[in-house]
XYZ file of C-alpha atoms in Angstrom:
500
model
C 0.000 0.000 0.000
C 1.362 3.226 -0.907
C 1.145 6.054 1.400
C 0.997 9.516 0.208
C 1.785 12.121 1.946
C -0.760 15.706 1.678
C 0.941 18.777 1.107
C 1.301 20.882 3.750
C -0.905 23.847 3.083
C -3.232 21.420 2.177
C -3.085 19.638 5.440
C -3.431 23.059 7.838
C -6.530 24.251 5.372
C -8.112 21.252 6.142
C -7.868 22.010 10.523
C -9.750 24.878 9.459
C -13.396 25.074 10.312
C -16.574 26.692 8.796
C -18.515 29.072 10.745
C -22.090 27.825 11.598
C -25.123 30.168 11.252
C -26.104 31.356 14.086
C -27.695 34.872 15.224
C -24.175 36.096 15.943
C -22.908 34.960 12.153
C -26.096 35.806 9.795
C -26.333 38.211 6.953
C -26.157 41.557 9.475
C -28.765 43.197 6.635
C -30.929 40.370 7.377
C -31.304 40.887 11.025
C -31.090 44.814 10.282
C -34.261 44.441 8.014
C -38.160 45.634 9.454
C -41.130 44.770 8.563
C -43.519 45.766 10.968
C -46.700 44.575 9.510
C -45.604 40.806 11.061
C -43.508 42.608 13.924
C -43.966 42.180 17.115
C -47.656 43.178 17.644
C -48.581 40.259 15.274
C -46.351 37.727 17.434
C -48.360 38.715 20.778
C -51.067 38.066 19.216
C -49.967 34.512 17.798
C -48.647 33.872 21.514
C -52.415 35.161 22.646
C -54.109 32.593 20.310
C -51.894 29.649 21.272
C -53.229 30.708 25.276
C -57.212 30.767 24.247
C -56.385 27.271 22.282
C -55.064 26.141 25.875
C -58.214 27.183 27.606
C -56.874 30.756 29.198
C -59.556 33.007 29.996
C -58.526 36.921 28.305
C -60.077 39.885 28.380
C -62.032 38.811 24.670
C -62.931 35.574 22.743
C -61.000 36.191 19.602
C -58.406 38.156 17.248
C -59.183 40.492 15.138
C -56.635 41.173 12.400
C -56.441 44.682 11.624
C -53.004 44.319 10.733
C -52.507 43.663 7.369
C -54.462 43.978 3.897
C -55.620 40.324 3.787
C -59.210 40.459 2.388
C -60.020 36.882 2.498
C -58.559 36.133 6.230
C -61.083 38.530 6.950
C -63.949 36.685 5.023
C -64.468 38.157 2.408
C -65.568 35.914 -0.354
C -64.196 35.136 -3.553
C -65.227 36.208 -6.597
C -67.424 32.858 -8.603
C -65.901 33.304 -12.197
C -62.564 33.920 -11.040
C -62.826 30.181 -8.919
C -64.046 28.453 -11.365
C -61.915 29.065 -13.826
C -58.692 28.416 -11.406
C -60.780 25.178 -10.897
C -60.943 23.902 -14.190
C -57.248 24.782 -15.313
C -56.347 22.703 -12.163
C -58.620 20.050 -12.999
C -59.468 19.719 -16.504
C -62.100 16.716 -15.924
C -64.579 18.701 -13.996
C -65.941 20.534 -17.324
C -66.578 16.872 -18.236
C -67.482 15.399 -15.154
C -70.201 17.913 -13.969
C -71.046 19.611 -16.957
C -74.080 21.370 -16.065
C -72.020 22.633 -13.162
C -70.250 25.616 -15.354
C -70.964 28.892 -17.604
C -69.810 29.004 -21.262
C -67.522 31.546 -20.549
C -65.901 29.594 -17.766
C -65.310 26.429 -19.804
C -64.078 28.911 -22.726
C -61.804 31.050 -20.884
C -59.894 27.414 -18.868
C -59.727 26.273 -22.665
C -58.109 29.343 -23.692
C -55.753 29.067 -20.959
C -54.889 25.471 -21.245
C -54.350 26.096 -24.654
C -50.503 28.033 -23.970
C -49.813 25.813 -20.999
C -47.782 22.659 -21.992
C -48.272 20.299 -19.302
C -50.993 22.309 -17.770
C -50.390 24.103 -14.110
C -48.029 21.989 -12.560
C -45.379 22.543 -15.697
C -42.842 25.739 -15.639
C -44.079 28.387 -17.750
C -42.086 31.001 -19.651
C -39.807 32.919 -16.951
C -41.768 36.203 -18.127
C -44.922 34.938 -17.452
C -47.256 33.088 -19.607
C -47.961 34.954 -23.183
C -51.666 34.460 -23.145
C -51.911 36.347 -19.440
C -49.533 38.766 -20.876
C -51.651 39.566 -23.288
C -54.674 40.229 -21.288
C -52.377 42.616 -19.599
C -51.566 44.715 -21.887
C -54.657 44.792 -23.676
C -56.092 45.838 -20.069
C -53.798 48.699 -19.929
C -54.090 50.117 -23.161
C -58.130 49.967 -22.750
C -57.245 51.797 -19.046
C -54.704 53.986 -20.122
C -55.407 54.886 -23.750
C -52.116 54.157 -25.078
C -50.459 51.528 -26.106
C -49.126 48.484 -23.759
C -46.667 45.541 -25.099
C -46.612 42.293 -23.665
C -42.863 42.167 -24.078
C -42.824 44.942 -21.421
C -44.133 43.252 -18.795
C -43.408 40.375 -16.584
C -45.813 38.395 -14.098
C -44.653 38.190 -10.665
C -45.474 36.691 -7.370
C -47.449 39.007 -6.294
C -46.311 43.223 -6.557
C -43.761 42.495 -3.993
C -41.513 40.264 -5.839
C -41.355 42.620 -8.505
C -40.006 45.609 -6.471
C -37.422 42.933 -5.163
C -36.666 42.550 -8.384
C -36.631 45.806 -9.670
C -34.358 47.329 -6.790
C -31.912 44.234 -6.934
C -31.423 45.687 -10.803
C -31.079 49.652 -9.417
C -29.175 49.629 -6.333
C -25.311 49.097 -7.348
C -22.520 47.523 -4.629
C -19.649 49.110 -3.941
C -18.859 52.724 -4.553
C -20.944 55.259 -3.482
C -24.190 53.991 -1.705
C -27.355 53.780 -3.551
C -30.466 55.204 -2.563
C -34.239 55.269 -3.396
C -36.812 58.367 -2.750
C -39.275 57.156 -0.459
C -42.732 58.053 0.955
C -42.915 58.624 4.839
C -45.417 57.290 5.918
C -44.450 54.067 3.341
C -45.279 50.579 3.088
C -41.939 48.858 5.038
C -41.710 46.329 1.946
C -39.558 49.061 0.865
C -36.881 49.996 3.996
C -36.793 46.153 4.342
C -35.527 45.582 0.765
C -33.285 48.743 1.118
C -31.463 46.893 3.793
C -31.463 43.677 2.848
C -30.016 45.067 -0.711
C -27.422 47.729 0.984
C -29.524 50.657 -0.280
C -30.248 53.865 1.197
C -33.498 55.012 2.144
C -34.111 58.668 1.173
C -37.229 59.686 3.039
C -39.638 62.487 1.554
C -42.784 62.741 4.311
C -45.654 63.385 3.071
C -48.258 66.317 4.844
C -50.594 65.050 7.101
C -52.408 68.400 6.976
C -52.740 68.679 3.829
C -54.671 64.780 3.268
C -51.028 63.491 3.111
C -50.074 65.198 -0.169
C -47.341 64.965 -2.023
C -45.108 68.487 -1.706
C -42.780 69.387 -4.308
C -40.231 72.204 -2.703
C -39.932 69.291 0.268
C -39.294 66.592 -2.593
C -36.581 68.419 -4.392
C -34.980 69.648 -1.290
C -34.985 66.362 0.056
C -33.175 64.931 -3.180
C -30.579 67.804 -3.035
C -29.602 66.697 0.431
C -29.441 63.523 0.025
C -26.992 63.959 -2.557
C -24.987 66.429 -1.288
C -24.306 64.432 1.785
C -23.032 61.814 -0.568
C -25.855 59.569 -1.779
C -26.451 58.297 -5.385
C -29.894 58.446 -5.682
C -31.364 56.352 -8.501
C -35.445 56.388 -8.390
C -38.216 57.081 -6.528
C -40.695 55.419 -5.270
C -44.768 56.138 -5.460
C -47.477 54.292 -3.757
C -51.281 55.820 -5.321
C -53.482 54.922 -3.603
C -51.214 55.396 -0.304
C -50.239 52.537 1.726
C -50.805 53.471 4.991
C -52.208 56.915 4.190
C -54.730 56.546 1.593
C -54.256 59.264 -0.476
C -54.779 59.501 -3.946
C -52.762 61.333 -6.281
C -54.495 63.964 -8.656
C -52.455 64.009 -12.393
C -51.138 67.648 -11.766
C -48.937 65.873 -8.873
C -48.086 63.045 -11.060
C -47.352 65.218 -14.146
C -44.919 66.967 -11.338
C -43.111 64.037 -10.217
C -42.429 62.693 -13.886
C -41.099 65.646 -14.610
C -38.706 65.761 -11.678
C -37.952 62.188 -12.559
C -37.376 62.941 -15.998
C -35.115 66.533 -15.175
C -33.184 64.559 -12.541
C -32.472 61.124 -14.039
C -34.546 58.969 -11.647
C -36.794 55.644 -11.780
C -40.083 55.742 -11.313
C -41.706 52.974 -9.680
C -45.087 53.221 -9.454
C -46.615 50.831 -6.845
C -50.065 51.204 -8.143
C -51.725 48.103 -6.564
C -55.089 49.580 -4.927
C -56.410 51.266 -7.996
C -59.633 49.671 -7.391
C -59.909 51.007 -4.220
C -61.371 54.456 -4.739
C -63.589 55.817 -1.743
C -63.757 59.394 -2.390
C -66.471 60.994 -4.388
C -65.361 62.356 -7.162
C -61.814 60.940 -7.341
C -60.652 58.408 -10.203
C -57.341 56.749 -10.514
C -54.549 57.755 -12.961
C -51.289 55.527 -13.874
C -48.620 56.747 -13.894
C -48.285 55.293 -17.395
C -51.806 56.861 -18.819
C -49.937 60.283 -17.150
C -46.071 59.678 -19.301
C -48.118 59.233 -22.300
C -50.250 61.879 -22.268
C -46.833 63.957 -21.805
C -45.081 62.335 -25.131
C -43.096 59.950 -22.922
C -43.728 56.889 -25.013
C -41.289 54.377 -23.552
C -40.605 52.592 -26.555
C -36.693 51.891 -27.204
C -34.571 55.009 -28.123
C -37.189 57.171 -25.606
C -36.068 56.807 -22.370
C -36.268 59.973 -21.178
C -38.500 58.531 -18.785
C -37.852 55.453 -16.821
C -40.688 54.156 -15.213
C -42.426 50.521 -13.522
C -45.172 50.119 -12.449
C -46.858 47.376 -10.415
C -50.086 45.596 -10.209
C -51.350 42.994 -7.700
C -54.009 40.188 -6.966
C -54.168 41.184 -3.176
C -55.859 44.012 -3.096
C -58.763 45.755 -4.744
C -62.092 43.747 -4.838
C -60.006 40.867 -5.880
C -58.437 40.149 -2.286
C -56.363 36.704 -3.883
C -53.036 37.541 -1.514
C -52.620 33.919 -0.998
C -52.233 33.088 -4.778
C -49.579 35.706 -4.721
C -50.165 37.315 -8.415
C -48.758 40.398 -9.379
C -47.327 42.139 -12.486
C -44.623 44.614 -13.259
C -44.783 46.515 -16.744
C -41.316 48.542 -17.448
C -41.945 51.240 -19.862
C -38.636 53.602 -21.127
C -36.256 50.642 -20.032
C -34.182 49.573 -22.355
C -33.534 46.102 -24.267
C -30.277 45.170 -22.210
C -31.841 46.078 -19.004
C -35.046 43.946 -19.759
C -32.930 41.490 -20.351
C -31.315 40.969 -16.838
C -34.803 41.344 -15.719
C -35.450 38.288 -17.281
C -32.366 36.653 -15.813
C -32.980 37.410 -12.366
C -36.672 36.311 -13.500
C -35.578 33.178 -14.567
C -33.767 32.231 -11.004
C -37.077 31.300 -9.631
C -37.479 29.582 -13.251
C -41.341 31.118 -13.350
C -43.547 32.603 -11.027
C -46.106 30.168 -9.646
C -49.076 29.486 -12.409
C -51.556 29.913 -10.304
C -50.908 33.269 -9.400
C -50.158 33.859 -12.940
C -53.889 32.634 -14.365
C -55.343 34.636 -11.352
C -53.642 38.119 -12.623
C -55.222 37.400 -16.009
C -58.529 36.847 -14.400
C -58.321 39.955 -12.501
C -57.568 41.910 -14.930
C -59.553 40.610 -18.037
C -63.574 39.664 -15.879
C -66.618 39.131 -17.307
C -68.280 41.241 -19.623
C -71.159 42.602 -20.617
C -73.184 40.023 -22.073
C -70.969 37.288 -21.048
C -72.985 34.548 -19.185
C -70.966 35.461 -15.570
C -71.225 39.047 -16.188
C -73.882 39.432 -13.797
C -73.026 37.635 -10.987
C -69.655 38.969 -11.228
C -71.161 42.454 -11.282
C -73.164 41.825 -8.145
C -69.710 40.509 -6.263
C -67.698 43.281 -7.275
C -69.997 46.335 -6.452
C -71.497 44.390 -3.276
C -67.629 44.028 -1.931
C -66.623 47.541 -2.891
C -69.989 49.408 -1.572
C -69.088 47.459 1.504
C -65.693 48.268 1.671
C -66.329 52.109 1.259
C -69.340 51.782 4.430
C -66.952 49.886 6.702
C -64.010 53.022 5.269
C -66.581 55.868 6.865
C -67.371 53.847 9.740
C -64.183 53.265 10.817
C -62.339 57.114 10.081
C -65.947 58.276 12.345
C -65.275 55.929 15.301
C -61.418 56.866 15.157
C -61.673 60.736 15.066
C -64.381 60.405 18.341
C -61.856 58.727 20.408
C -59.914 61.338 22.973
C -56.558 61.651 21.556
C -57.007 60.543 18.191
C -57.327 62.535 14.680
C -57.462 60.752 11.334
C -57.981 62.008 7.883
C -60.546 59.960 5.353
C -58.886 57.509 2.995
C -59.355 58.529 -0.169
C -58.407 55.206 -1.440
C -56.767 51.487 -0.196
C -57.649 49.767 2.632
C -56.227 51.734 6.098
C -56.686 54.707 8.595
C -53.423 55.899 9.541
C -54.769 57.860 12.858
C -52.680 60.337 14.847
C -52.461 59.637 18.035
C -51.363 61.770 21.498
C -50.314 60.254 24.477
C -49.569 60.952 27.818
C -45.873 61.604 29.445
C -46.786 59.018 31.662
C -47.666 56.633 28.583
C -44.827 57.632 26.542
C -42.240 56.614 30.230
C -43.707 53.375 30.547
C -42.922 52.492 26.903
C -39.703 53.701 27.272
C -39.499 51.573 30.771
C -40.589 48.490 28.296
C -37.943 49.380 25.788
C -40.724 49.798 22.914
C -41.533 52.665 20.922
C -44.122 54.975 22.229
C -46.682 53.853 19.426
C -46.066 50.023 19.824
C -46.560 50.016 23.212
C -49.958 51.411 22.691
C -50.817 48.703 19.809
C -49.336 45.740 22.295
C -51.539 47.088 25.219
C -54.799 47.624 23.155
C -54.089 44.067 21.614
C -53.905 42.376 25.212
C -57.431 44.060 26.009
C -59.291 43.587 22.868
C -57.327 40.778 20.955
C -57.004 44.089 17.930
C -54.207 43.538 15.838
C -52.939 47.105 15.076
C -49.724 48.184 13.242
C -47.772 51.428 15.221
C -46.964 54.181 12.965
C -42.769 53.613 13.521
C -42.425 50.450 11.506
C -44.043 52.767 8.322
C -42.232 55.628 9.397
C -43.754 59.495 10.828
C -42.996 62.822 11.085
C -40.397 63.378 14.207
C -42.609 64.036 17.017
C -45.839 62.144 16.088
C -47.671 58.891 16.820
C -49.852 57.179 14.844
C -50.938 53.365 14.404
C -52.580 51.496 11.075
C -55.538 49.423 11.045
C -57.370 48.195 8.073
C -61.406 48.517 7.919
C -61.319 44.676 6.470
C -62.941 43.022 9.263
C -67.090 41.528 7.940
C -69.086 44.885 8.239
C -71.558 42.385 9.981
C -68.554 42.752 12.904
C -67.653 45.804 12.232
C -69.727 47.877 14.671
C -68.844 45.691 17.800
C -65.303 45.566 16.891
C -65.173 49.511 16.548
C -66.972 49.319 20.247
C -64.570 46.472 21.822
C -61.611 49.201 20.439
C -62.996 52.144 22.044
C -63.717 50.861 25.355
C -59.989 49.303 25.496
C -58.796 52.901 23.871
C -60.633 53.955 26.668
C -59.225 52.304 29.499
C -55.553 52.360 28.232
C -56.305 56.355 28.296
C -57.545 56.526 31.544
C -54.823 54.241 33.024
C -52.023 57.017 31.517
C -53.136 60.313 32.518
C -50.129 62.502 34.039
């Protein structure tokens, strides 16, 4: 037997060890990163459930999540057409099996579908989405927009927030100077999370709470100058309309404004755009910020990219409320043919995002119409969840702005209040005796009396000096009045216990 001896490098690599993960050795971005939608409000209340489960008598006999948009955890109910025709592209034989069951336009639509999937919904689809769906996209944006829309533009997603993932992994640079991203205060956290985890720098532009949480200008630009005068690169900014937690919606004089700031100062738009079905206030329509480039000769198509913008769509929201399917599109318009093509790439690491999702974003998008045999029980779903949605939207901004303490302006649009609140100095100690923000330490006490799952206004960001909290007015309007009470007698009681 021949023995042979290892080199010696070799042999004193090899008495090396690998570091194991632990919280001491992970990503530091990772553990950096907040999102406080699931923070730590939502895990008292999962620690709350798990007690009732055991038997443990509390202050109320269930949880109410206000915390997050989630239409169907709430109960809402899904839309018929749209389930059916998931239904029969998962399982072809039901069209035969039961086929008094199902509308023409049902059976047709799964046929169509079925038609550009090879292998049906458990096969990989094209990493860009599938055609057909991207299709109905575009054809829904050009009849929306009045202009043009390419399917080649646009790329199905799971869900919106995969696509600003994607989108920010392509705009935020390593190395060098440090990247950075105009962002709404108050914002949706999706964003300051994916700033960390991607080493980007969030550039904060508040928007006025007096003013019904407009969008201002002079504070814009002179929030942009700083920002790069103190040594950041800033590459885009980001818009949510409708406003996520504010509600606001943006009239096209502001839009027209920020495209042209965009355009004069180099940036990417991206245009989160993902409750324009949600529309409470009378008189107010939703504009994209596509419909609003066009209109100002900002075509997008290659060789015109004065204008870089992308926008995204969603299944979760709306009257749709399909967050579990996790759909979602992103349409790039004034981006170029290289850049498209590394979206692809980093498209193509997931290989395709999930079918499901995918068929559910043409769906959305491309319902019943007139004359169609669903039409109009579609119709009926629709308006009967929206006209809810805008009663529970009014009852919900009334209760808030009678509580002591507490001012809120009306949504315009979405699903959330974002309510000001004022506490005590007394309050405010015994939050900072807890080692919690001021705001969370309201939400965690109100939870513990009522079983409410509220957001606090820190994890979406707030002018210095203020206080607020976010609730959505999802829960069944059936509900809705009790719940409203159970909150204002525990609003009640928290107040009273924290009076200087």
């Amino acid at each position: 037997m021949i023995r042979r001896s290892l080199p010696r490098a070799f042999s004193a690599a090899s008495a090396l060890k690998g570091i194991p993960l632990s919280g001491a050795t992970i990503n530091e971005s990772v553990k950096e990163a907040k999102y406080a939608v699931r923070g730590a409000v939502l895990e008292r209340s999962m620690e709350l459930q798990r007690k009732m489960a055991a038997g443990e008598k509390l202050p109320f006999d269930k949880i109410v999540p206000c915390n997050i948009g989630n239409p169907h955890a709430c109960l809402q109910v899904p839309l018929s057409f749209h389930r059916e025709v998931l239904s029969l592209c998962i399982s072809p034989n039901l069209a035969t099996d039961h086929p008094h069951v199902f509308k023409k336009d049902v059976v047709e639509r799964a046929k169509h579908y079925a038609a550009g999937l090879t292998g049906g919904v458990g096969a990989y689809t094209n990493s860009q989405g599938i055609p057909a769906v991207r299709e109905e996209i575009a054809a829904f944006i050009a009849e929306r927009d009045g202009h043009p829309a390419r399917a080649d533009r646009i790329y199905l997603t799971n869900g919106a927030s995969e696509g600003v993932r994607i989108l920010l992994t392509c705009l935020l640079r390593s190395g060098g100077k440090k990247d950075g991203l105009l962002t709404p205060i108050p914002q949706y956290p999706l964003y300051s999370a994916s700033l960390t985890l991607l080493g980007g720098s969030l550039v904060p532009y508040h928007l006025n709470e007096g003013a019904s949480w407009g969008v201002e200008m002079d504070n814009l630009r002179e929030t942009l100058a700083a920002a790069r005068a103190d040594g950041t690169e800033v590459r885009g900014i980001a818009v949510i309309n409708p406003g996520n937690p504010t509600g606001n919606i943006l009239a096209e004089e502001q839009i027209k404004d920020i495209i042209k700031m965009a355009v004069d100062e180099k940036l990417v738009v991206l245009a989160d755009e993902v409750y324009q079905a949600n529309i409470w206030k009378e008189g107010a329509s939703f504009s994209s910020f596509k419909k609003v480039a066009c209109d100002m000769g900002y075509t997008g198509e290659d060789g015109d990219d004065r204008l870089q913008l992308v926008s995204f769509h969603s299944t979760s929201k709306g009257y749709f409320g399909e967050c579990g399917l996790r759909g979602g599109y992103m349409e790039v318009h004034g981006i170029g043919a290289e850049v498209r093509a590394e979206l692809y790439k980093l498209a193509s690491l997931s290989l395709c995002s999930n079918t499901i999702g995918q068929l559910a974003t043409g769906i959305m998008i491309n319902p019943p119409k007139p004359g169609d045999p669903s039409f109009e029980t579609f119709q009926k779903e629709r308006d009967d969840i929206l006209s809810s949605l805008e009663r529970r939207s009014i009852m919900v901004h009334k209760a808030l702005n009678e509580l002591e303490g507490i001012t809120c302006n009306e949504a315009d649009g979405a699903l959330y209040a974002f309510p000001r609140i004022r506490l005590s100095e007394k309050a405010k100690r015994a939050a900072e005796a807890e080692g919690v923000p001021a705001d969370e330490y309201y939400c965690l006490k109100i939870l513990d009396e009522s079983g409410i799952v509220l957001v606090p206004g820190s994890g979406f960001g707030q002018e210095e000096g203020t206080l607020h909290f976010r609730t959505t007015f999802l829960p069944a309007e059936e509900t809705m009045h009790e719940t409203l009470k159970i909150m204002a007698k525990a609003h009640g009681k928290f107040m009273d216990e924290h009076r200087d």
